[in-house]
CSV table of C-alpha atoms in Angstrom, one decimal:
chain,number,residue,atom,x,y,z
A,158,LEU,CA,24.5,49.1,51.6
A,159,ASP,CA,24.8,47.7,55.5
A,160,SER,CA,27.1,49.0,57.4
A,161,LYS,CA,28.1,48.4,61.1
A,162,PRO,CA,31.1,50.5,63.0
A,163,GLY,CA,33.5,48.9,63.3
A,164,SER,CA,32.7,46.1,61.3
A,165,GLY,CA,32.6,47.3,58.0
A,166,THR,CA,30.3,47.9,55.2
A,167,THR,CA,28.1,44.9,53.8
A,168,ILE,CA,26.9,45.2,50.0
A,169,THR,CA,24.7,43.2,48.6
A,170,LEU,CA,23.5,43.1,44.8
A,171,LYS,CA,20.0,41.4,43.7
A,172,LEU,CA,19.8,40.8,40.0
A,173,PRO,CA,17.0,38.9,38.4
A,174,LEU,CA,17.1,35.7,37.4
A,175,THR,CA,16.2,35.8,34.2
A,176,LEU,CA,19.0,38.6,33.5
A,177,ALA,CA,21.8,36.5,32.3
A,178,ILE,CA,24.6,37.3,29.9
A,179,ILE,CA,26.7,34.9,27.4
A,180,GLU,CA,29.2,35.3,24.8
A,181,GLY,CA,27.5,34.5,22.0
A,182,LEU,CA,28.6,34.5,17.8
A,183,LEU,CA,26.2,36.8,15.7
A,184,VAL,CA,25.5,35.9,11.9
A,185,GLU,CA,23.0,37.2,9.7
A,186,VAL,CA,20.9,35.4,7.5
A,187,ALA,CA,18.3,36.9,5.1
A,188,ASP,CA,18.4,40.5,7.1
A,189,ARG,CA,17.8,38.8,10.5
A,190,TYR,CA,19.9,38.0,12.8
A,191,TYR,CA,21.1,35.0,15.4
A,192,VAL,CA,22.9,34.3,18.1
A,193,PHE,CA,25.4,30.6,18.8
A,194,PRO,CA,26.4,30.5,22.5
A,195,ILE,CA,30.2,30.7,21.8
A,196,SER,CA,30.5,27.8,23.9
A,197,LEU,CA,29.1,24.8,21.4
A,198,VAL,CA,30.8,26.7,18.6
A,199,ARG,CA,34.3,25.1,16.9
A,200,GLU,CA,35.0,27.1,14.3
A,201,CYS,CA,33.6,29.0,11.2
A,202,VAL,CA,34.5,27.8,7.4
A,203,ALA,CA,33.3,29.5,3.9
A,204,LEU,CA,30.8,27.2,2.0
A,205,THR,CA,31.4,28.2,-1.7
A,206,ALA,CA,29.3,27.1,-4.9
A,207,ARG,CA,31.9,24.8,-5.4
A,208,ASP,CA,31.4,22.6,-2.1
A,209,ARG,CA,27.9,22.5,-2.6
A,210,LYS,CA,28.0,21.1,-5.9
A,211,ASN,CA,30.7,18.9,-5.3
A,212,ALA,CA,28.5,17.3,-2.5
A,213,HIS,CA,25.7,16.2,-5.0
A,214,ASN,CA,23.5,18.4,-3.3
A,215,ARG,CA,23.8,16.2,0.4
A,216,ARG,CA,24.0,18.7,3.4
A,217,ILE,CA,27.5,17.6,3.7
A,218,ALA,CA,30.7,19.4,3.8
A,219,ARG,CA,33.7,18.6,4.2
A,220,VAL,CA,35.6,20.2,7.0
A,221,ARG,CA,39.4,19.2,8.0
A,222,ASN,CA,38.8,15.9,6.6
A,223,GLU,CA,36.0,14.9,8.1
A,224,LEU,CA,32.3,15.3,6.6
A,225,VAL,CA,30.5,17.6,8.1
A,226,PRO,CA,26.3,17.1,7.9
A,227,TYR,CA,24.5,21.0,7.9
A,228,ILE,CA,21.3,22.2,8.4
A,229,ASP,CA,20.9,25.8,5.9
A,230,LEU,CA,19.1,28.2,8.9
A,231,ARG,CA,17.1,29.8,5.6
A,232,GLU,CA,15.5,26.1,4.7
A,233,LEU,CA,14.9,25.8,8.4
A,234,PHE,CA,13.2,28.9,9.0
A,235,PHE,CA,11.6,28.7,6.1
A,236,LEU,CA,13.5,32.2,4.8
A,237,GLU,CA,14.3,33.5,1.3
A,238,GLN,CA,16.0,31.3,-0.8
A,239,GLU,CA,19.3,33.4,-2.0
A,240,HIS,CA,19.7,32.9,-6.0
A,241,GLY,CA,23.1,32.9,-7.5
A,242,ASP,CA,26.1,31.3,-6.4
A,243,HIS,CA,27.2,33.0,-3.8
A,244,ASP,CA,29.5,31.9,-0.6
A,245,ARG,CA,28.3,31.6,2.8
A,246,GLN,CA,29.5,31.0,5.8
A,247,ILE,CA,29.4,27.3,8.1
A,248,VAL,CA,29.5,27.8,11.6
A,249,VAL,CA,30.5,24.3,12.8
A,250,THR,CA,28.8,23.2,16.3
A,251,GLU,CA,29.1,20.7,18.7
A,252,THR,CA,27.4,18.9,21.5
A,253,GLY,CA,26.7,15.8,22.4
A,254,GLY,CA,30.0,14.0,20.9
A,255,ARG,CA,28.2,15.2,17.3
A,256,ARG,CA,29.4,17.8,14.9
A,257,VAL,CA,27.0,19.9,13.3
A,258,GLY,CA,27.3,23.0,11.1
A,259,PHE,CA,24.6,25.8,10.7
A,260,VAL,CA,24.9,27.4,6.6
A,261,VAL,CA,24.7,31.2,7.3
A,262,ASP,CA,24.9,34.2,4.8
A,263,ALA,CA,27.3,36.1,7.0
A,264,VAL,CA,29.5,35.7,10.4
A,265,VAL,CA,29.0,39.2,12.2
A,266,GLY,CA,31.3,38.4,14.8
A,267,GLU,CA,31.4,37.7,18.9
A,268,HIS,CA,28.8,39.6,21.1
A,269,GLN,CA,27.9,39.8,24.8
A,270,THR,CA,24.5,38.9,25.0
A,271,VAL,CA,22.0,39.7,27.4
A,272,ILE,CA,19.4,36.8,27.0
A,273,LYS,CA,15.7,38.2,26.7
A,274,ASN,CA,12.8,35.6,27.8
A,275,LEU,CA,10.3,34.9,24.8
A,276,GLY,CA,7.2,35.4,26.6
A,277,ASN,CA,4.2,33.1,27.1
A,278,LEU,CA,3.6,33.0,23.6
A,279,TYR,CA,6.8,32.6,22.6
A,280,ARG,CA,7.8,30.5,25.0
A,281,ASN,CA,7.7,27.0,23.9
A,282,VAL,CA,9.6,27.6,20.0
A,283,GLU,CA,11.8,24.8,19.5
A,284,GLY,CA,14.9,26.1,18.9
A,285,ILE,CA,14.8,29.0,19.8
A,286,SER,CA,16.2,29.8,23.9
A,287,GLY,CA,15.7,33.5,23.8
A,288,ALA,CA,16.4,36.9,22.4
A,289,THR,CA,18.3,39.7,22.5
A,290,ILE,CA,18.4,43.4,21.6
A,291,LEU,CA,21.6,44.6,19.9
A,292,GLY,CA,22.7,48.1,19.9
A,293,ASP,CA,20.9,49.4,17.3
A,294,GLY,CA,17.3,48.1,18.3
A,295,THR,CA,17.0,45.2,15.9
A,296,LEU,CA,16.0,42.3,17.4
A,297,ALA,CA,18.3,38.4,17.5
A,298,LEU,CA,17.5,35.1,18.6
A,299,ILE,CA,19.4,32.7,20.2
A,300,LEU,CA,19.7,29.4,19.1
A,301,ASP,CA,19.1,26.3,20.9
A,302,VAL,CA,21.7,24.9,19.1
A,303,PRO,CA,21.2,20.8,20.6
A,304,LYS,CA,17.3,21.0,19.7
A,305,LEU,CA,18.1,22.4,16.9
A,306,THR,CA,21.2,19.3,16.3
A,307,LEU,CA,18.3,17.0,17.6
A,308,TRP,CA,15.8,18.3,14.9
A,309,GLY,CA,17.9,18.3,12.3
A,310,GLU,CA,18.3,14.5,13.0
A,311,ARG,CA,14.8,13.5,13.8
A,312,GLU,CA,14.2,15.2,9.8
A,313,GLU,CA,17.6,13.9,9.0
A,314,THR,CA,16.0,12.5,5.1
A,315,ALA,CA,15.0,16.0,4.2
A,316,LEU,CA,17.4,18.5,6.2
A,317,PHE,CA,20.9,16.1,5.7
A,318,ARG,CA,20.8,14.3,2.7
């Protein structure tokens, strides 16, 4: 606070540069939580067992008469594979003019997210831009969608087949 008689009062707030808040879409995959920056999310659609069967084991979904390749986050992050024919969700994102879907177990909802750095040890993990702590103390990783999309394109034979 800086107050001068007859001039008024100036209030200055200083926030650490590492403190950033984004609107995110919180999702769950294998009892783990991830956040998509909401600015990159176009829509969420169901991915049924029938949809997967009709795609003949290719990682492509028809969304509003457009074929959208998708990346299954369980496979990408080497998480336990789900058994059975459960319906899942596709979070359709758009970056660089390209639409790519990410398959998740459940969409939890919108979440205002405080981004925390991962520290020196995990700073260079590709595809993760930070982390946040949820209200119950659980950690959620913030996804770097453009990097994950580029990685998916490089690994196209495995991810988009």
